[in-house]
PDB file of C-alpha atoms in Angstrom:
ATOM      1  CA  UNK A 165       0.000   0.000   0.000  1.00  0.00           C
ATOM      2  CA  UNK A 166       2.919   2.417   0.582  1.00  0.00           C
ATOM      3  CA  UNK A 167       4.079   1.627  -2.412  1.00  0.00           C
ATOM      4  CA  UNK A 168       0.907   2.759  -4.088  1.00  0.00           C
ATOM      5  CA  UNK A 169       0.998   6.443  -2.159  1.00  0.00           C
ATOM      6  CA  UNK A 170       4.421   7.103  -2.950  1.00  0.00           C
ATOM      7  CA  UNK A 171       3.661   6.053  -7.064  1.00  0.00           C
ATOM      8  CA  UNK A 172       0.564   8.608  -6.903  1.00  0.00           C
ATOM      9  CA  UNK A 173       3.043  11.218  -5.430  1.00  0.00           C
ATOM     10  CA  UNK A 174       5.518  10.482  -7.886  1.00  0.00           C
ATOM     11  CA  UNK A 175       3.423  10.983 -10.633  1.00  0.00           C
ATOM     12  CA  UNK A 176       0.567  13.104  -9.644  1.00  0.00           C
ATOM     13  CA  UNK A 177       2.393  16.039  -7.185  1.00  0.00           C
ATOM     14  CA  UNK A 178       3.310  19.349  -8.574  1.00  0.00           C
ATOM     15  CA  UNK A 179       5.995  19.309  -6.251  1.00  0.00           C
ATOM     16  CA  UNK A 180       7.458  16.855  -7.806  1.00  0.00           C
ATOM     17  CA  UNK A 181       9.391  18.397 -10.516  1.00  0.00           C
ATOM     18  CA  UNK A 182       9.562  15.202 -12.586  1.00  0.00           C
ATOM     19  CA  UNK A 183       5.722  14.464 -12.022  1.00  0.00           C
ATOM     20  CA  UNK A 184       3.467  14.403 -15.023  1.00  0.00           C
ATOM     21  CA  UNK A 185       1.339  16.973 -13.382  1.00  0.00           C
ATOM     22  CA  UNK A 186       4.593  19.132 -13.546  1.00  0.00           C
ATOM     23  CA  UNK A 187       5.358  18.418 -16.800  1.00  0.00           C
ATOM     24  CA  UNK A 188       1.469  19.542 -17.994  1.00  0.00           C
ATOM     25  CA  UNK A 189       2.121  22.585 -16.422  1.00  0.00           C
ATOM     26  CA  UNK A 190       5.157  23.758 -17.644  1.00  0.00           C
ATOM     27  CA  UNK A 191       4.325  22.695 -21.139  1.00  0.00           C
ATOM     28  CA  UNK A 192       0.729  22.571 -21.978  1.00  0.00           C
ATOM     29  CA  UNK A 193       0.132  25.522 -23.385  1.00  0.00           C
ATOM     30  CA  UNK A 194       2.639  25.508 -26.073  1.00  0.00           C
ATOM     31  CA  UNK A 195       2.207  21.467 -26.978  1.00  0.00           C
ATOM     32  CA  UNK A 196      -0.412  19.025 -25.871  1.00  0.00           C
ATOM     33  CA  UNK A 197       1.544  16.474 -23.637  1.00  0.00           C
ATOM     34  CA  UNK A 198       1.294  13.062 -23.544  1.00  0.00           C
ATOM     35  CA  UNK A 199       0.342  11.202 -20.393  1.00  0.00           C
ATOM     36  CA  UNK A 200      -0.619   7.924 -18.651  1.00  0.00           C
ATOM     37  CA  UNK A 201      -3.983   6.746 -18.578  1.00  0.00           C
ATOM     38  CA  UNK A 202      -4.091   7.180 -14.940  1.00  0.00           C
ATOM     39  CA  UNK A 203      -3.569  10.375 -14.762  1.00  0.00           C
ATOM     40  CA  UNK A 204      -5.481  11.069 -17.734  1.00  0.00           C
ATOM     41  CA  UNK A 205      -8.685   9.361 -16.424  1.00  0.00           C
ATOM     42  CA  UNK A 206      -8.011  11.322 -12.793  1.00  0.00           C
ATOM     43  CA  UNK A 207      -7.829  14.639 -14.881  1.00  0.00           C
ATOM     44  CA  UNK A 208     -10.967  13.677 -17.029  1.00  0.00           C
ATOM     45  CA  UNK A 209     -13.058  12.529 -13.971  1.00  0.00           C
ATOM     46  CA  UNK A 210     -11.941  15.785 -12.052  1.00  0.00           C
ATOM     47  CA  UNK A 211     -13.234  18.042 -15.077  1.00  0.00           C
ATOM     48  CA  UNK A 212     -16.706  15.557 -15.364  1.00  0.00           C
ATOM     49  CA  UNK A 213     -17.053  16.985 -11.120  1.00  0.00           C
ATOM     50  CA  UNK A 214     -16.218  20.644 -12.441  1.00  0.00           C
ATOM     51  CA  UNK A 215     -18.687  20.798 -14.364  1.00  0.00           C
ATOM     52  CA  UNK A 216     -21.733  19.168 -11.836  1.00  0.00           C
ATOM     53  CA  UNK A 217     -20.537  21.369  -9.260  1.00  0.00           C
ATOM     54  CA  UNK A 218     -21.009  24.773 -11.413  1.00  0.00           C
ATOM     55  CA  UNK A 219     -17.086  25.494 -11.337  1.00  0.00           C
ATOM     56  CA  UNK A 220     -16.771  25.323  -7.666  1.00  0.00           C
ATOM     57  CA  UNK A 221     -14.365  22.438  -8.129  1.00  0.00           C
ATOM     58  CA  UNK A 222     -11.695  23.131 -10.277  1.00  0.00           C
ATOM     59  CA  UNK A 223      -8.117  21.384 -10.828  1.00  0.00           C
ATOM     60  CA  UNK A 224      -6.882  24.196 -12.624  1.00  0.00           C
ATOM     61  CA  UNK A 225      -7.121  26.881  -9.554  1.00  0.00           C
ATOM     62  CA  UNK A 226      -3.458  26.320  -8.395  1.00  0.00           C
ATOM     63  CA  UNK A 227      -2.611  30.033 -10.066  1.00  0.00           C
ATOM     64  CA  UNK A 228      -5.244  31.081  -7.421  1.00  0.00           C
ATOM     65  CA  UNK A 229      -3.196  29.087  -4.502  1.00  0.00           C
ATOM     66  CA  UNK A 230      -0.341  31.031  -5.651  1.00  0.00           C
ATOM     67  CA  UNK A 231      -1.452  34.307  -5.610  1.00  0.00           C
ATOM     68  CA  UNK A 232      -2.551  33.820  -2.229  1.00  0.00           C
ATOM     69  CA  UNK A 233       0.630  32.146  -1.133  1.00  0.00           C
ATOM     70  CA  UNK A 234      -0.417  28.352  -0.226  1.00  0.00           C
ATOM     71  CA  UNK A 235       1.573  26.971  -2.965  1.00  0.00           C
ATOM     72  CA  UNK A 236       5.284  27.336  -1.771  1.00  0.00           C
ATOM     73  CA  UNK A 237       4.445  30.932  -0.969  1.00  0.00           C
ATOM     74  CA  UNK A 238       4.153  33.369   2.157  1.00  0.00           C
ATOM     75  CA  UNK A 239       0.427  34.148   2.562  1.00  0.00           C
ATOM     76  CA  UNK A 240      -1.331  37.233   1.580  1.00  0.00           C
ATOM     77  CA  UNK A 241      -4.148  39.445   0.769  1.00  0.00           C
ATOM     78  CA  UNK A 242      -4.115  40.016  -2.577  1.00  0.00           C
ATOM     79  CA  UNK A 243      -6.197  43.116  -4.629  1.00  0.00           C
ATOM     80  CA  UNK A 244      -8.519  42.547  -6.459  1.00  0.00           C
ATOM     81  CA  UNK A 245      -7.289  43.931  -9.502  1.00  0.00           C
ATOM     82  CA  UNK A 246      -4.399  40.659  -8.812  1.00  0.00           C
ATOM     83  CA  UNK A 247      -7.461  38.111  -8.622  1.00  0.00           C
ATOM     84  CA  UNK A 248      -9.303  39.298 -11.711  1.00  0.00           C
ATOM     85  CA  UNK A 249      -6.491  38.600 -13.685  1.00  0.00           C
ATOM     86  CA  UNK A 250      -5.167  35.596 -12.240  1.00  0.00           C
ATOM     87  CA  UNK A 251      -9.039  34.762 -12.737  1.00  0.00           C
ATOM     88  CA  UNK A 252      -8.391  34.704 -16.442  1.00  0.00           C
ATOM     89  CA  UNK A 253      -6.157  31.539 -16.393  1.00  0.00           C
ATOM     90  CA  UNK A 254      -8.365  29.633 -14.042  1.00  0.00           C
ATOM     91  CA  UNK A 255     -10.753  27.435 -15.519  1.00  0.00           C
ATOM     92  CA  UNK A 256     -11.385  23.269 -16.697  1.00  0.00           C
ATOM     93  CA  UNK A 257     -13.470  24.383 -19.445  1.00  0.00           C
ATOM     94  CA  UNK A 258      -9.683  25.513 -21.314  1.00  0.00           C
ATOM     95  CA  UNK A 259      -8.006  22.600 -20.814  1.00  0.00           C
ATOM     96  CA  UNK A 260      -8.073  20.140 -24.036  1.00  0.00           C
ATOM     97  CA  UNK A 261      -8.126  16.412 -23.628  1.00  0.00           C
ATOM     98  CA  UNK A 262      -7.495  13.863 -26.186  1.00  0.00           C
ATOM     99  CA  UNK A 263      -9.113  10.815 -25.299  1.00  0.00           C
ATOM    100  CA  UNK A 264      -7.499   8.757 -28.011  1.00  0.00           C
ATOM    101  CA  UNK A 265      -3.771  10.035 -27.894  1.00  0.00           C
ATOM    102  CA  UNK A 266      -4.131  10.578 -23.571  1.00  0.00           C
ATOM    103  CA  UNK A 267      -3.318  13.936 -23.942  1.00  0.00           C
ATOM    104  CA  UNK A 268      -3.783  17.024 -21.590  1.00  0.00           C
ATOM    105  CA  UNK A 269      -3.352  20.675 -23.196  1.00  0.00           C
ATOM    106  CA  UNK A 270      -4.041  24.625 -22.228  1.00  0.00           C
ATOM    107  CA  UNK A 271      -5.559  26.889 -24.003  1.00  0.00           C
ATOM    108  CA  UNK A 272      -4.394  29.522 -21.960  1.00  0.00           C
ATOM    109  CA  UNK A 273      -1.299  30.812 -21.159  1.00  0.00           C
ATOM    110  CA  UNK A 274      -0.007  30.645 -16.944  1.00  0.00           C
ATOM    111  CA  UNK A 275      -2.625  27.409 -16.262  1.00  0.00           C
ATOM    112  CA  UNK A 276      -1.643  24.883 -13.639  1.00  0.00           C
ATOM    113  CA  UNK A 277      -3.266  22.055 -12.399  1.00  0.00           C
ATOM    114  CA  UNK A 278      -3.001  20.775  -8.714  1.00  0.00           C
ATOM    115  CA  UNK A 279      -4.907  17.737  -7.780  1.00  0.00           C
ATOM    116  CA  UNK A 280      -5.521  18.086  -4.449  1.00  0.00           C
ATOM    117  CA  UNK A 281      -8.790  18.061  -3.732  1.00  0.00           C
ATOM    118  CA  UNK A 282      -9.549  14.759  -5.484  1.00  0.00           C
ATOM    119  CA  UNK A 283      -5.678  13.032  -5.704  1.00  0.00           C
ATOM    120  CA  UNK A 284      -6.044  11.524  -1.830  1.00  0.00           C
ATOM    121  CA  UNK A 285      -9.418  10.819  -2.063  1.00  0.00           C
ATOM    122  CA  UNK A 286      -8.697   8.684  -5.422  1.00  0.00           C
ATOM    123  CA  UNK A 287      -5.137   7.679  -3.353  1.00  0.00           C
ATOM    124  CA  UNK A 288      -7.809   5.677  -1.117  1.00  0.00           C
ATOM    125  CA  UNK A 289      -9.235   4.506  -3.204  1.00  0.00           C
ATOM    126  CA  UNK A 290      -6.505   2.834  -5.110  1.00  0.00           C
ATOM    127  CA  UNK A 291      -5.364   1.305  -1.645  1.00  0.00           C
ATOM    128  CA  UNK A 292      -8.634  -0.229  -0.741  1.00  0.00           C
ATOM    129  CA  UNK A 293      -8.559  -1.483  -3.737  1.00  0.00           C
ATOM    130  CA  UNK A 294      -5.347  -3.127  -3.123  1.00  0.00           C
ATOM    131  CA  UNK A 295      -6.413  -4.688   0.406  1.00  0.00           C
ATOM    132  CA  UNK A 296      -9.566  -6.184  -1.327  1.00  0.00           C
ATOM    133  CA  UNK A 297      -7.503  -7.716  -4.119  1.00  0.00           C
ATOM    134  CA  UNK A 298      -5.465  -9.273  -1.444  1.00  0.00           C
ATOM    135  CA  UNK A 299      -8.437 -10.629   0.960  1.00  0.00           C
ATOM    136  CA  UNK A 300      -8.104  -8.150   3.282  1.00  0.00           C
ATOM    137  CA  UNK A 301     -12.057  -8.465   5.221  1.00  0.00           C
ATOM    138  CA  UNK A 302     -12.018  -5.139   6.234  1.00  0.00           C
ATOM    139  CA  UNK A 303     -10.315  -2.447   6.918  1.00  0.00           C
ATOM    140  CA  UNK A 304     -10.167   1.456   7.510  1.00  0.00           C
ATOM    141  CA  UNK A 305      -8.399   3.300   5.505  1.00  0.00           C
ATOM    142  CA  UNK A 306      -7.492   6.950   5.890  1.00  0.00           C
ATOM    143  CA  UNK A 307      -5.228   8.712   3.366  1.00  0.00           C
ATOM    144  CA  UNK A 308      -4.891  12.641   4.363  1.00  0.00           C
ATOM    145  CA  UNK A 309      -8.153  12.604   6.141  1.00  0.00           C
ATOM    146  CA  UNK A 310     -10.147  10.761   3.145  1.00  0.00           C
ATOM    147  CA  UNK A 311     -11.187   7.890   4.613  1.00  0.00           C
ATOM    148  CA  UNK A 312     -12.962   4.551   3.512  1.00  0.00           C
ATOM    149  CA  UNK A 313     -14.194   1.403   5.742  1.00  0.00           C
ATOM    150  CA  UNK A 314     -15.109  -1.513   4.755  1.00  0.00           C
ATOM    151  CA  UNK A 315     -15.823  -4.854   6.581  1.00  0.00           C
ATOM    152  CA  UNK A 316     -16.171  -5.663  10.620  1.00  0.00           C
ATOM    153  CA  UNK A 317     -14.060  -3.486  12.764  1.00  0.00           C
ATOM    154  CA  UNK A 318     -11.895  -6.082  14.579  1.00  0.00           C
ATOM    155  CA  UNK A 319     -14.393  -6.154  17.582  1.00  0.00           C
ATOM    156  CA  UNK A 320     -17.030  -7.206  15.045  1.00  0.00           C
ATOM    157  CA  UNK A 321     -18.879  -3.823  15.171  1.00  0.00           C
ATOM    158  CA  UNK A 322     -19.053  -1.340  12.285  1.00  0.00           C
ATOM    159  CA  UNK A 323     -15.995   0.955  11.889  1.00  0.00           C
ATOM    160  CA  UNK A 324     -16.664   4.127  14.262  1.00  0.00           C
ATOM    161  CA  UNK A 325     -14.793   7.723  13.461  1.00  0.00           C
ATOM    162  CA  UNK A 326     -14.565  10.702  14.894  1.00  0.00           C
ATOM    163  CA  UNK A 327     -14.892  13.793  13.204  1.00  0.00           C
ATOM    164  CA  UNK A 328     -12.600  16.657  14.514  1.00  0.00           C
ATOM    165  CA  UNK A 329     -14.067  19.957  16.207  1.00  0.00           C
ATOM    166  CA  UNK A 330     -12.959  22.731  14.181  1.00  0.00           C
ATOM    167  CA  UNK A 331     -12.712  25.239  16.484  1.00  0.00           C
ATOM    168  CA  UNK A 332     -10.677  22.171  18.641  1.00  0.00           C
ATOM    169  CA  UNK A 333      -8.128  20.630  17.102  1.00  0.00           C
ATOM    170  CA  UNK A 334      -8.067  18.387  20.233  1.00  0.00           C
ATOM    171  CA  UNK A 335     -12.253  17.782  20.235  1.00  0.00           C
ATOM    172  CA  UNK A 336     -14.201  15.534  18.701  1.00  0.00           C
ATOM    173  CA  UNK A 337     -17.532  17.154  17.136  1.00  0.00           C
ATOM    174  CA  UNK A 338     -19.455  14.057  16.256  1.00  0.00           C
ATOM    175  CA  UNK A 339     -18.767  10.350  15.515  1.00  0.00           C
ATOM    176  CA  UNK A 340     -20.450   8.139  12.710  1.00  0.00           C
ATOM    177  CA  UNK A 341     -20.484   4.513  11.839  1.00  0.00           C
ATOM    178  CA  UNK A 342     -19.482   3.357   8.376  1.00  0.00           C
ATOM    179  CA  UNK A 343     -19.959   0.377   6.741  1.00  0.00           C
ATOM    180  CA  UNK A 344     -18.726   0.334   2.724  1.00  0.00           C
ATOM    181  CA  UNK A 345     -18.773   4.027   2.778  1.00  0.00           C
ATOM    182  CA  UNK A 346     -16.356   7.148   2.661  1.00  0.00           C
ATOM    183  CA  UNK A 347     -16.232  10.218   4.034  1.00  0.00           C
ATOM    184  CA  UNK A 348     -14.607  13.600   3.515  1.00  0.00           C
ATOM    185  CA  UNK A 349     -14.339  17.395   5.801  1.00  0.00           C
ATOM    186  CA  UNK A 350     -13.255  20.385   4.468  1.00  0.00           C
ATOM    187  CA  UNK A 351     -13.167  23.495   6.153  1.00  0.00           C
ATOM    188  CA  UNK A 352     -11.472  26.706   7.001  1.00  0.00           C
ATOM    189  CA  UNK A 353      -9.446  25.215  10.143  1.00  0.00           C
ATOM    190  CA  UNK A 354      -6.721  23.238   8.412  1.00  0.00           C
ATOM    191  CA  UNK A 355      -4.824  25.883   6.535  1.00  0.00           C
ATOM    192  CA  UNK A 356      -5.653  29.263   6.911  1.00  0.00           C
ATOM    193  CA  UNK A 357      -4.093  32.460   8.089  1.00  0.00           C
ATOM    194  CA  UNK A 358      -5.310  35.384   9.808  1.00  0.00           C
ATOM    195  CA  UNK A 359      -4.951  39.225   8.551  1.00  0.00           C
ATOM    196  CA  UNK A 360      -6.321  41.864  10.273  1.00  0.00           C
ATOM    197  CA  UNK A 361      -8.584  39.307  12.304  1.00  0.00           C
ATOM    198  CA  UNK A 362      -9.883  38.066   9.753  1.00  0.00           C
ATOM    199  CA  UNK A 363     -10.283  34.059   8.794  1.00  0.00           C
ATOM    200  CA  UNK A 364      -8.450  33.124   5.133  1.00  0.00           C
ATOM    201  CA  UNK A 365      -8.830  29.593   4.633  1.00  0.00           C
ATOM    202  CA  UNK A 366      -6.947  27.658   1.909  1.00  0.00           C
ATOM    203  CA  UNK A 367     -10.374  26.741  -0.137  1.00  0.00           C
ATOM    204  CA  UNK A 368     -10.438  29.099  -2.494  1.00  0.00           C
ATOM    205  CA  UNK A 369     -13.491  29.318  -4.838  1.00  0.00           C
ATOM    206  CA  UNK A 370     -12.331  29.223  -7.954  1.00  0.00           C
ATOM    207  CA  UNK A 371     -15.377  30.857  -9.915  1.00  0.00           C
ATOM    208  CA  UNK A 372     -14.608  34.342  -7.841  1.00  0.00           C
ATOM    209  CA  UNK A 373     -10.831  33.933  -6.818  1.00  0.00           C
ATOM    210  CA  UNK A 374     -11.284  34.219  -3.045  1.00  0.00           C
ATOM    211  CA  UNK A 375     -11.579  31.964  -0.115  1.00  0.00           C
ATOM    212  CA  UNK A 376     -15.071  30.508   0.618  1.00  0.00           C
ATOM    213  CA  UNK A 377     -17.044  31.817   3.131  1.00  0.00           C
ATOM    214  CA  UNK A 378     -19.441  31.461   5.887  1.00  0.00           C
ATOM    215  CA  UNK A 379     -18.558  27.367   6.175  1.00  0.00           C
ATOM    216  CA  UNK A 380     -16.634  26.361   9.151  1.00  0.00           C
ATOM    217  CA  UNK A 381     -16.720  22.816   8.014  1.00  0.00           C
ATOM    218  CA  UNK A 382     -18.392  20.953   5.478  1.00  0.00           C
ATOM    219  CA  UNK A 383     -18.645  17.224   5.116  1.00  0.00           C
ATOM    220  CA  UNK A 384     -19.807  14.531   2.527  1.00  0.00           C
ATOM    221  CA  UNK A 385     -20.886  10.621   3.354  1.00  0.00           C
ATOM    222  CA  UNK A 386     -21.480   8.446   0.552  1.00  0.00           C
ATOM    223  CA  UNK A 387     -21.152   4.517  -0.304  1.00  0.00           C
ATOM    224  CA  UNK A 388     -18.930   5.147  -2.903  1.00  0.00           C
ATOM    225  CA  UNK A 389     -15.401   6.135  -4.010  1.00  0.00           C
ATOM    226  CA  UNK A 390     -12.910   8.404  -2.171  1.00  0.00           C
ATOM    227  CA  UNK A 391     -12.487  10.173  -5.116  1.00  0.00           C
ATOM    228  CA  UNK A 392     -15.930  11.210  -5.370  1.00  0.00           C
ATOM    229  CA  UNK A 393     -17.258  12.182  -1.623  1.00  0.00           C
ATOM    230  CA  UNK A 394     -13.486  14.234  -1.522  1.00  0.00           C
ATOM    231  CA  UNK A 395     -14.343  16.508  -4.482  1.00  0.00           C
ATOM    232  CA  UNK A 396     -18.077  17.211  -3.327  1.00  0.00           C
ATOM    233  CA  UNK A 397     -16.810  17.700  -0.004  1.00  0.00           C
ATOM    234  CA  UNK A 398     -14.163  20.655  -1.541  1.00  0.00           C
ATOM    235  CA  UNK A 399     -17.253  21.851  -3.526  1.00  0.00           C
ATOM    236  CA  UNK A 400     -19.788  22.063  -0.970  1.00  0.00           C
ATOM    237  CA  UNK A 401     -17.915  24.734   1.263  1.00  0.00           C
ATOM    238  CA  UNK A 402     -18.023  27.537  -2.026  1.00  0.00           C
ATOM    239  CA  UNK A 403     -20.796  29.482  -2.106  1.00  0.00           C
ATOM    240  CA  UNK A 404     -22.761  29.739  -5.477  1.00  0.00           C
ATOM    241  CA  UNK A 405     -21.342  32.998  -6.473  1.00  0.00           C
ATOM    242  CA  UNK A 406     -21.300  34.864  -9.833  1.00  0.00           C
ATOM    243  CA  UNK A 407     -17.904  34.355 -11.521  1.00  0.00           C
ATOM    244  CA  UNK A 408     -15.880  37.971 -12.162  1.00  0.00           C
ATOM    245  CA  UNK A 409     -15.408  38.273 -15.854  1.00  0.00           C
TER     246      UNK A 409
END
């Protein structure tokens, strides 16, 4: 299984200057680029959930992180003049994929993808996949707080979590059962900063170019994939605002 995590990383991180994920964004613009089908199918599934969530989940928002400093960056408060424009490279509906040839390309210049809202979800899902191929009865699985159970805890009870406080990172704010299901937070308590009192979490909404507001937390159950309940879960905290244009 650790094997499995550290191939996803490999291929999938844009921190990982060798990663196909880097390569796309470095090149995509001037030349489609080839990639694996594993990465291709990610990128097409991500852009099927940008789409059914109005824009509010969106792999291509990483020139958004940037601007705001969570990618590699000191965090800030950027104008809005800053956001409008970075605005104009944001956006699924420019990226072109070639089904046949596996191919990922921009049609705008300064694009980036970062798969982070739906990488450790599908991450999860790869190893549960793994454990079932193997006989593996059950099992919980939690890859950066994307988490799957299937099967009998070892007591022989259903598999019981706890779902962090987010105003106490030391509380517990609820606990659920799951039984062949995954679940997913997101919220503004993870990775934020505060300027001039004031709450900037790291979801940004992509269709406006600033963090989402009034959610604390926001959570998503479903008997499916990790993949799935991970990206609705990002979604869900962005308010259905008009995007600037």
């Amino acid at each position: 299984a650790v094997g499995i995590l550290t191939e996803i990383d490999q291929n999938m991180s844009p921190y990982k200057s060798a990663s196909e994920i880097s390569r796309i964004n470095q090149k995509a613009f001037h030349e489609p680029q080839l990639i694996s089908r594993e990465t291709f199918d990610l990128i097409r599934t991500s852009v099927g959930f940008f789409w059914r969530s109005g824009g509010a989940f969106d792999i291509t928002a990483l020139p958004l992180l940037k601007l705001w400093g969570f990618y590699q960056g000191e965090p800030q408060v950027p104008g809005l003049e800053k956001v409008l424009r970075t605005l104009a490279h944001v956006g699924s509906c420019f990226l072109v994929l070639d089904e046949e040839k596996s191919s990922v390309g921009f049609l705008r210049p300064w694009m980036g993808l970062e798969l982070g809202g739906i990488g450790k979800g599908y991450a999860c899902d790869r190893v549960v996949g793994h454990l079932k191929s193997r006989g593996v009865p059950g099992a919980l699985v939690n890859v950066g707080g994307n988490i799957f159970a299937y099967g009998k805890a070892p007591s022989g009870a259903p598999w019981r979590v706890g779902l962090r406080d987010p105003r106490n990172s030391a509380g517990v704010s609820a606990e659920i059962d799951l039984a062949e299901e995954a679940v997913s937070t997101s919220g503004d308590y993870d990775n934020y900063f505060i300027w001039e009192g004031r709450r900037f979490p790291h979801l940004l909404d992509p269709r406006t170019g600033f963090p989402v507001s009034g959610s604390v937390a926001a959570l998503f159950r479903a008997s499916s994939r990790c993949r799935e309940e991970r990206a609705l879960s990002r979604s869900r905290g962005s308010r259905p605002l008009p995007r600037h244009t």
